[in-house]
XYZ file of C-alpha atoms in Angstrom:
522
model
C 33.433 -66.530 -68.158
C 30.790 -69.226 -68.711
C 27.313 -68.055 -69.650
C 25.023 -67.654 -66.636
C 21.312 -66.989 -66.417
C 19.906 -63.490 -65.797
C 18.396 -64.801 -62.559
C 21.800 -65.977 -61.316
C 23.371 -62.636 -62.279
C 20.606 -60.783 -60.448
C 21.170 -62.857 -57.295
C 24.954 -62.291 -57.444
C 24.552 -58.526 -57.724
C 21.847 -58.397 -55.030
C 23.866 -60.472 -52.564
C 26.955 -58.286 -53.021
C 25.138 -54.948 -52.793
C 23.072 -55.974 -49.760
C 26.272 -55.815 -47.679
C 27.949 -52.909 -49.472
C 25.963 -49.877 -48.269
C 28.914 -47.495 -48.576
C 30.367 -48.897 -51.803
C 31.413 -46.831 -54.792
C 30.640 -47.595 -58.438
C 33.443 -47.113 -60.952
C 32.870 -46.821 -64.671
C 35.909 -46.548 -66.946
C 38.037 -46.045 -63.840
C 36.116 -42.986 -62.598
C 33.682 -42.828 -59.669
C 30.168 -42.733 -61.134
C 28.063 -43.341 -58.013
C 28.541 -43.365 -54.252
C 25.989 -45.779 -52.804
C 26.035 -43.911 -49.506
C 24.115 -41.150 -51.330
C 22.716 -43.049 -54.327
C 20.029 -45.660 -54.973
C 19.802 -48.710 -57.180
C 17.343 -51.327 -58.380
C 17.915 -54.701 -60.028
C 15.516 -56.429 -62.387
C 15.744 -59.967 -63.729
C 12.664 -59.747 -65.919
C 12.346 -60.426 -69.643
C 15.402 -62.712 -69.575
C 17.730 -59.778 -68.828
C 19.528 -58.565 -65.720
C 19.176 -54.773 -65.584
C 21.001 -52.606 -63.044
C 19.536 -49.122 -62.563
C 21.643 -46.579 -60.637
C 20.613 -43.025 -59.845
C 21.537 -40.049 -57.687
C 20.745 -36.332 -57.571
C 23.348 -35.745 -60.315
C 22.917 -38.598 -62.775
C 20.983 -41.658 -63.875
C 22.269 -44.868 -65.528
C 20.790 -48.161 -66.712
C 23.127 -51.052 -67.606
C 22.405 -54.595 -68.756
C 24.609 -57.014 -66.796
C 26.209 -59.712 -68.953
C 28.782 -61.211 -66.570
C 29.615 -60.879 -62.877
C 32.637 -61.807 -60.768
C 33.451 -61.045 -57.118
C 37.163 -60.709 -56.382
C 39.023 -59.070 -53.479
C 35.968 -57.198 -52.223
C 35.078 -55.882 -55.687
C 32.145 -56.858 -57.898
C 33.329 -56.731 -61.505
C 30.570 -56.532 -64.088
C 30.574 -56.764 -67.856
C 27.719 -54.442 -68.810
C 26.064 -53.120 -71.908
C 24.769 -49.573 -72.324
C 21.373 -49.119 -73.900
C 21.763 -48.683 -77.669
C 25.384 -49.884 -77.728
C 26.505 -53.339 -78.829
C 29.994 -53.326 -77.304
C 30.208 -54.315 -73.605
C 32.032 -52.135 -71.055
C 33.321 -52.718 -67.544
C 31.675 -51.618 -64.274
C 33.252 -52.135 -60.836
C 31.490 -51.876 -57.484
C 34.029 -51.563 -54.667
C 33.468 -51.965 -50.940
C 36.848 -50.342 -50.236
C 36.615 -46.605 -50.894
C 40.380 -46.095 -51.157
C 41.123 -47.447 -54.614
C 44.862 -46.857 -54.564
C 47.043 -49.917 -55.006
C 48.999 -51.091 -51.939
C 52.269 -49.877 -53.464
C 50.777 -46.446 -54.211
C 49.509 -46.146 -50.649
C 52.891 -47.100 -49.230
C 54.694 -44.599 -51.446
C 52.285 -41.798 -50.536
C 52.611 -42.469 -46.812
C 56.404 -42.652 -46.982
C 56.519 -39.319 -48.838
C 54.207 -37.740 -46.280
C 56.364 -39.005 -43.422
C 59.368 -37.178 -44.900
C 57.324 -34.033 -45.501
C 56.076 -34.109 -41.905
C 59.644 -34.504 -40.670
C 60.719 -31.371 -42.544
C 57.672 -29.503 -41.236
C 58.534 -30.432 -37.648
C 62.139 -29.331 -38.106
C 60.975 -25.996 -39.485
C 58.157 -25.349 -36.999
C 59.866 -26.667 -33.857
C 63.602 -26.084 -34.436
C 64.418 -26.239 -30.724
C 62.968 -29.760 -30.453
C 64.654 -33.004 -31.486
C 62.645 -35.588 -33.421
C 63.135 -38.690 -31.315
C 60.933 -40.924 -33.407
C 58.759 -40.739 -36.523
C 57.153 -43.813 -38.076
C 54.091 -45.011 -39.930
C 54.766 -48.696 -39.303
C 52.020 -51.042 -38.184
C 51.547 -51.910 -34.518
C 48.340 -53.921 -34.351
C 48.862 -54.745 -30.673
C 48.307 -51.049 -29.902
C 45.691 -50.546 -32.685
C 47.999 -48.505 -34.982
C 47.975 -49.021 -38.738
C 50.114 -47.451 -41.490
C 47.659 -44.616 -42.210
C 49.071 -42.309 -39.544
C 52.615 -40.978 -39.167
C 53.434 -41.052 -35.447
C 56.310 -39.453 -33.665
C 57.767 -37.796 -30.590
C 59.645 -34.513 -30.324
C 61.695 -33.683 -27.242
C 63.520 -30.739 -25.704
C 65.249 -31.548 -22.443
C 62.684 -33.108 -20.163
C 59.719 -31.860 -22.192
C 58.194 -33.837 -25.051
C 55.133 -33.840 -27.294
C 53.433 -36.720 -29.118
C 52.996 -36.103 -32.852
C 50.515 -37.673 -35.265
C 49.700 -36.737 -38.868
C 47.588 -37.962 -41.777
C 48.090 -37.167 -45.459
C 45.586 -35.663 -47.879
C 45.277 -38.847 -49.977
C 43.566 -40.752 -47.173
C 39.782 -40.934 -46.920
C 37.868 -38.316 -44.942
C 36.810 -40.955 -42.407
C 40.496 -41.743 -41.749
C 41.228 -38.047 -41.283
C 38.297 -37.663 -38.899
C 39.531 -40.674 -36.894
C 43.025 -39.215 -36.446
C 42.307 -37.734 -33.009
C 41.219 -41.122 -31.645
C 44.577 -42.637 -32.593
C 46.380 -39.465 -31.517
C 45.077 -39.847 -27.960
C 46.136 -43.487 -27.917
C 49.582 -42.529 -29.262
C 49.911 -39.876 -26.539
C 49.162 -42.515 -23.924
C 51.728 -44.904 -25.449
C 54.388 -42.187 -25.475
C 53.743 -41.292 -21.847
C 54.114 -44.896 -20.738
C 57.286 -45.404 -22.797
C 59.242 -42.367 -21.553
C 61.477 -42.335 -18.472
C 59.988 -40.902 -15.278
C 61.997 -37.688 -15.648
C 60.506 -36.904 -19.117
C 57.069 -35.298 -19.313
C 55.065 -35.788 -22.510
C 52.970 -32.647 -22.152
C 50.451 -33.187 -24.923
C 49.528 -34.057 -28.486
C 50.094 -32.143 -31.725
C 47.853 -33.289 -34.578
C 48.438 -32.523 -38.279
C 45.568 -32.896 -40.777
C 45.261 -31.857 -44.455
C 44.226 -28.370 -45.442
C 40.489 -27.723 -44.973
C 39.726 -30.940 -43.049
C 40.086 -29.931 -39.391
C 36.444 -29.128 -38.490
C 35.607 -32.369 -36.694
C 39.002 -32.702 -34.993
C 38.752 -29.104 -33.741
C 35.294 -29.657 -32.247
C 36.467 -32.830 -30.523
C 39.646 -31.247 -29.181
C 37.613 -28.402 -27.696
C 35.921 -30.934 -25.413
C 38.999 -32.807 -24.199
C 40.536 -32.475 -20.748
C 42.977 -29.547 -20.800
C 44.338 -30.481 -17.389
C 45.303 -33.911 -18.701
C 47.238 -32.713 -21.769
C 48.036 -29.790 -24.055
C 46.207 -30.148 -27.370
C 47.422 -28.552 -30.616
C 45.934 -28.807 -34.100
C 47.506 -27.815 -37.427
C 46.380 -27.918 -41.044
C 49.231 -28.863 -43.379
C 48.960 -27.963 -47.051
C 51.311 -30.528 -48.571
C 51.391 -28.881 -51.986
C 52.628 -25.495 -50.768
C 54.269 -26.589 -47.495
C 51.939 -24.176 -45.696
C 51.150 -24.744 -42.022
C 48.242 -23.093 -40.182
C 47.497 -23.538 -36.484
C 43.799 -24.020 -35.677
C 42.280 -22.569 -32.513
C 40.580 -25.478 -30.774
C 39.907 -23.765 -27.452
C 36.570 -22.195 -28.443
C 33.879 -24.703 -27.424
C 31.133 -22.427 -28.698
C 32.242 -22.675 -32.319
C 30.306 -25.800 -33.334
C 29.193 -26.532 -36.894
C 25.703 -27.874 -36.334
C 22.091 -27.233 -37.192
C 18.853 -28.506 -35.745
C 15.963 -29.697 -37.912
C 12.424 -28.669 -37.012
C 10.133 -31.366 -35.729
C 6.879 -32.015 -37.545
C 3.387 -33.296 -36.767
C 3.921 -37.043 -36.457
C 0.229 -37.851 -36.222
C -0.650 -35.775 -39.289
C 1.997 -37.628 -41.340
C 0.652 -41.007 -40.212
C -2.840 -39.923 -41.196
C -1.590 -38.731 -44.592
C -0.005 -42.132 -45.282
C -2.662 -44.276 -43.596
C -3.340 -46.283 -46.779
C 0.353 -47.084 -47.293
C 0.778 -47.937 -43.625
C -2.200 -50.304 -43.823
C -0.746 -51.957 -46.952
C 2.657 -52.604 -45.388
C 1.293 -53.691 -42.011
C -0.978 -56.176 -43.752
C 2.126 -57.801 -45.256
C 4.400 -57.362 -42.208
C 2.304 -57.138 -39.029
C 3.950 -55.430 -36.043
C 6.620 -53.752 -38.177
C 8.055 -50.470 -36.918
C 6.651 -47.302 -38.491
C 8.836 -44.181 -38.254
C 7.964 -40.746 -39.622
C 11.000 -39.152 -41.283
C 9.265 -35.986 -42.426
C 5.849 -34.650 -43.346
C 6.303 -36.314 -46.759
C 8.013 -39.616 -45.904
C 7.394 -42.610 -43.639
C 9.735 -45.603 -43.280
C 8.999 -49.185 -42.286
C 11.503 -51.339 -40.381
C 11.633 -54.875 -39.150
C 13.777 -55.118 -36.020
C 15.584 -51.966 -37.056
C 16.175 -52.894 -40.701
C 14.422 -50.585 -43.173
C 12.681 -52.542 -45.915
C 10.141 -50.058 -47.315
C 9.064 -46.440 -47.230
C 6.042 -44.428 -48.289
C 6.541 -40.989 -49.787
C 4.913 -38.291 -51.849
C 5.992 -38.317 -55.495
C 5.015 -36.268 -58.533
C 2.578 -37.554 -61.126
C 4.423 -37.576 -64.496
C 3.350 -34.701 -66.742
C 1.604 -32.766 -63.977
C 2.185 -30.801 -60.783
C 0.042 -33.144 -58.692
C 1.593 -35.270 -55.971
C 0.851 -38.916 -55.458
C 1.579 -41.443 -52.758
C 3.962 -44.274 -53.589
C 5.606 -47.155 -51.762
C 9.180 -48.224 -52.489
C 10.837 -51.335 -51.083
C 14.306 -52.825 -50.828
C 17.153 -53.236 -48.344
C 20.048 -50.788 -48.155
C 20.453 -48.626 -51.249
C 18.177 -50.901 -53.295
C 14.858 -49.280 -54.137
C 11.921 -50.405 -56.278
C 8.461 -48.890 -56.579
C 5.865 -51.344 -55.313
C 3.607 -52.238 -58.258
C 1.291 -55.054 -59.241
C 4.011 -56.773 -61.265
C 6.487 -57.007 -58.343
C 4.115 -57.738 -55.454
C 5.471 -61.297 -55.333
C 9.031 -59.964 -54.858
C 7.877 -57.735 -52.011
C 6.078 -60.667 -50.380
C 9.253 -62.733 -50.721
C 11.276 -59.987 -48.989
C 8.676 -59.690 -46.204
C 8.646 -63.452 -45.605
C 12.444 -63.608 -45.627
C 12.636 -60.814 -43.034
C 10.257 -62.603 -40.680
C 11.982 -65.965 -41.157
C 15.556 -64.760 -40.657
C 15.613 -61.528 -38.635
C 14.687 -62.734 -35.164
C 16.855 -63.550 -32.097
C 17.242 -67.202 -33.048
C 17.506 -66.731 -36.817
C 20.336 -67.974 -39.065
C 23.361 -65.903 -38.028
C 25.084 -66.258 -41.383
C 22.185 -64.783 -43.335
C 22.776 -61.250 -44.648
C 19.420 -59.982 -43.379
C 20.220 -61.230 -39.870
C 23.621 -59.504 -39.814
C 22.616 -56.172 -41.374
C 22.252 -53.006 -39.257
C 22.820 -54.549 -35.792
C 22.897 -51.106 -34.151
C 19.480 -50.273 -35.582
C 18.208 -53.607 -34.243
C 19.576 -52.709 -30.810
C 18.066 -49.225 -31.082
C 14.631 -50.686 -31.888
C 14.785 -52.514 -28.544
C 16.159 -49.576 -26.579
C 13.485 -47.093 -27.647
C 10.828 -49.353 -26.129
C 12.193 -48.473 -22.685
C 15.363 -46.384 -22.487
C 15.130 -46.443 -18.678
C 16.670 -49.933 -18.776
C 20.050 -48.146 -18.720
C 19.230 -45.768 -15.863
C 16.004 -45.298 -13.948
C 16.519 -41.528 -14.149
C 15.718 -41.613 -17.891
C 12.171 -40.833 -18.970
C 10.957 -43.565 -21.344
C 7.922 -41.491 -22.329
C 9.958 -38.659 -23.817
C 12.577 -39.584 -26.410
C 13.646 -39.215 -30.036
C 15.645 -41.638 -32.165
C 17.872 -40.857 -35.158
C 17.742 -37.076 -34.640
C 19.027 -35.341 -37.841
C 20.765 -32.467 -36.103
C 24.405 -32.624 -37.059
C 26.168 -31.617 -40.247
C 29.887 -31.614 -39.417
C 30.327 -35.027 -37.818
C 31.294 -38.149 -39.696
C 27.908 -39.594 -38.833
C 24.645 -37.766 -39.415
C 22.308 -39.017 -36.693
C 22.188 -39.320 -32.940
C 20.912 -42.747 -31.851
C 18.624 -41.733 -28.974
C 17.978 -38.332 -27.404
C 15.929 -38.286 -24.224
C 15.680 -36.554 -20.847
C 15.713 -37.491 -17.209
C 12.530 -37.155 -15.181
C 13.964 -33.843 -13.966
C 14.288 -32.523 -17.540
C 18.038 -32.956 -18.023
C 18.943 -33.957 -21.587
C 20.626 -37.319 -22.155
C 22.438 -38.613 -25.248
C 22.532 -42.384 -25.814
C 25.103 -43.714 -28.301
C 24.809 -47.403 -29.189
C 27.297 -49.889 -30.632
C 26.465 -53.507 -31.328
C 30.056 -54.450 -32.181
C 33.504 -53.502 -30.958
C 34.280 -49.936 -32.073
C 37.368 -47.966 -31.129
C 35.618 -44.685 -32.017
C 32.651 -45.026 -29.641
C 33.874 -42.487 -27.020
C 34.633 -39.697 -29.493
C 31.498 -40.306 -31.555
C 29.503 -40.001 -28.356
C 31.443 -36.811 -27.637
C 30.387 -35.399 -31.039
C 26.714 -35.744 -30.217
C 27.062 -34.572 -26.640
C 28.794 -31.367 -27.811
C 26.068 -30.558 -30.317
C 23.215 -31.270 -27.916
C 24.935 -29.109 -25.304
C 25.367 -26.314 -27.878
C 21.707 -26.312 -28.920
C 20.425 -26.619 -25.362
C 22.540 -23.673 -24.193
C 20.736 -21.569 -26.817
C 17.272 -22.938 -25.909
C 16.856 -24.247 -29.459
C 15.166 -27.549 -28.673
C 11.983 -25.859 -27.497
C 12.121 -23.377 -30.374
C 12.405 -26.197 -32.917
C 9.532 -28.157 -31.439
C 11.325 -30.828 -29.388
C 10.133 -32.029 -25.978
C 6.922 -30.073 -26.286
C 5.377 -29.185 -22.946
C 8.513 -30.026 -20.959
C 10.879 -27.613 -19.273
C 14.458 -28.611 -20.092
C 17.175 -28.207 -17.483
C 20.133 -25.886 -18.072
C 22.471 -28.606 -16.799
C 24.899 -30.069 -19.303
C 23.593 -33.271 -20.934
C 24.346 -36.760 -19.723
C 26.192 -39.100 -22.089
C 25.438 -42.835 -22.153
C 27.724 -45.123 -24.177
C 26.257 -48.585 -24.688
C 27.880 -51.753 -26.064
C 27.741 -55.533 -25.497
C 29.934 -56.401 -22.514
C 32.296 -58.663 -24.486
C 32.546 -56.248 -27.429
C 34.169 -53.298 -25.664
C 37.309 -52.146 -27.459
C 40.389 -52.424 -25.189
C 41.245 -48.751 -25.816
C 37.896 -47.429 -24.584
C 39.011 -46.708 -21.034
C 42.041 -44.731 -22.270
C 39.924 -42.527 -24.522
C 37.329 -41.876 -21.806
C 40.071 -40.753 -19.456
C 40.861 -37.778 -21.707
C 37.316 -36.418 -22.059
C 36.565 -33.088 -20.407
C 35.606 -33.488 -16.729
C 32.515 -31.397 -17.505
C 31.079 -34.354 -19.406
C 29.185 -36.698 -17.132
C 29.344 -39.989 -18.976
C 28.259 -43.502 -18.176
C 29.469 -46.613 -19.971
C 26.848 -49.365 -19.985
C 27.759 -52.942 -20.840
C 24.821 -55.095 -21.880
C 24.364 -58.842 -22.170
C 25.656 -60.377 -25.402
C 22.204 -61.876 -26.021
C 20.656 -58.426 -26.341
C 18.500 -59.536 -29.292
C 16.498 -61.574 -26.798
C 16.134 -58.529 -24.548
C 18.394 -55.713 -23.316
C 19.910 -56.391 -19.896
C 22.644 -54.355 -18.168
C 25.549 -56.450 -16.836
C 27.942 -53.670 -15.769
C 28.243 -49.894 -15.756
C 31.093 -47.413 -15.257
C 30.706 -43.730 -14.504
C 32.878 -40.659 -14.935
C 34.275 -38.596 -12.099
C 31.677 -36.370 -10.434
C 31.526 -34.762 -7.058
C 29.766 -37.825 -5.687
C 31.505 -40.660 -7.513
C 34.943 -42.211 -7.612
C 36.257 -42.907 -11.135
C 37.035 -46.423 -12.283
C 38.328 -46.646 -15.833
C 39.040 -50.361 -15.912
C 36.297 -51.692 -18.148
C 35.916 -55.478 -18.339
C 37.398 -56.392 -21.718
C 37.099 -59.760 -23.422
C 40.374 -61.610 -23.972
C-alpha cells in the first residue's frame, strides 16, 4: 500500500469505528476485544497514529502503519511497542467470522441432525418439509432450519438454530418461529390443523426464548421449546409455562440531585462548550452528556495514580471511543462539539455519521420531554429512561418507563427504523416490569417515590415511524398473550422536527375491537 500520513490513518480508523459500535477486534485470528464491552482511543500526535484498546481483561497499544477497508472489515498493519516487525489487526463489523462456505456446511449438517432428532422424538409424525433455504419475501434467511411434521390432520411447525450461530440469532429464533407458524397455517389445506410451534435451540441458550414463550397466547397455539445438544444428540424439553420464572434484577435508584452537585464543575465545563446539551445521571459516580441523544462525553470519579484518593475526570468521544479531556486535546473536544451542533439537527446533512448515529436515542430525547404525546393517560412528570433492570434479554435497557395518572405502569419501546423484533423486545420489557411490580419492588428500590403504583398489569406502547413498520409486525402482535394491553403508535416520519402521532392500533380489551392491519409502506 502507498505511504499515507498519520493524520489520514487516524481519520480512516475513526470513520470506520464511529459506525462499528458492536465490532470485534481480531489479532492473529483470535478475538482480542469486543467493542460492545471495550473502549478505544486514537491519537495522531507526534507524527504517529496510535490505537489504544482496553477492556476489563486486557490493554493494548498499537501503532497503525497501514489501513484498508474491505467487505465490512478494517484491516490494519500495526506495530507493537518494542517490536520492529509489523503484525495484522482486523476490526470486523460482522460478528460471525465464518466463511460463507463454512456457514453453509454447518447449516446443512444441522438440518440433517435436526431431521434425525425429529424422527427419534416424534416417530408417529411424518416430516413433510425441512429446509433452511432463503425466502426473503417472507423474511426467512438461511440461519434457521424450518419444517413441518404431520400426523393425520394434525401438524406442528418446526424451527431450529444451530450452536455455531451468534447468540443474537438464537435469541431471535422465536420471532421467526411465529412467522413460520403463520406461514404453515396459511399453506395447509382447510382440513389440516397446525396446532403450534416447536422450537429447537442449542444447549444452555433457551432463557430468553422461554421467557418470551411464557407470555404468548396459549389459546392461539401450542408452544414447545427444546434444547438440543448437537455434540451428544441430547434433547431436553424446557418448561415455558411458568411466567413467574423470570431472570431479571432491578437496580437501586440514587440521589440524582446529589450526583449533579458532585459533578457541578464538570457539568459547567461541558455546558459552556455545548449549551443546552442533555445531562443524564448514570450513577452516583458517573454523569453522561448527550446532544440529541448521542453521548459525546461523561464525567466520572477516577483514582489518583499512586494513591487511594478519587478525582473527577471528563472523557469524551463517540461510541466506544474515549479520551480523557486534557489541556493538550481541548481543541479536539471543541471540534467534536462544533461538529455535533453543525450536523446533528433536524435539517443536518443526512449522510454524515453523526447525524445517522443512535436514531432511537435521538427519538427518546424528544419523547422524554413529554411522553403524554402518545396517550394523554401517561404522566409526563413521572418517568425514567434507559432503566438498567434486565439481565437476561438481548438488550440491557428499557427505553422509557412511566405511569398513567392513575398509577398504572407503562413501558414505552421505541424504534426509529424498521425492526422485525419490535413486538418481542417490547414483550421482554413488559414481562420484567410486570414481574417486579407484582413483588412491589419498584417502591422498595426507590422508583416513583411518593406515588402509589397500581396492581394492574403494565401497559405496553410500541412506537415507530409510520412508514417504517415491518410488514410482519401485525402477525407477531396477534400471538401475544391477551393479558398484555398493548398499543402500537405510528409517528410522523419527520419526528426529528417534533413527535406527532399519525395512527394508533390497540390490542383486544373488554372495551375495544382488535384491528391488526397496520398501515405498511410499500
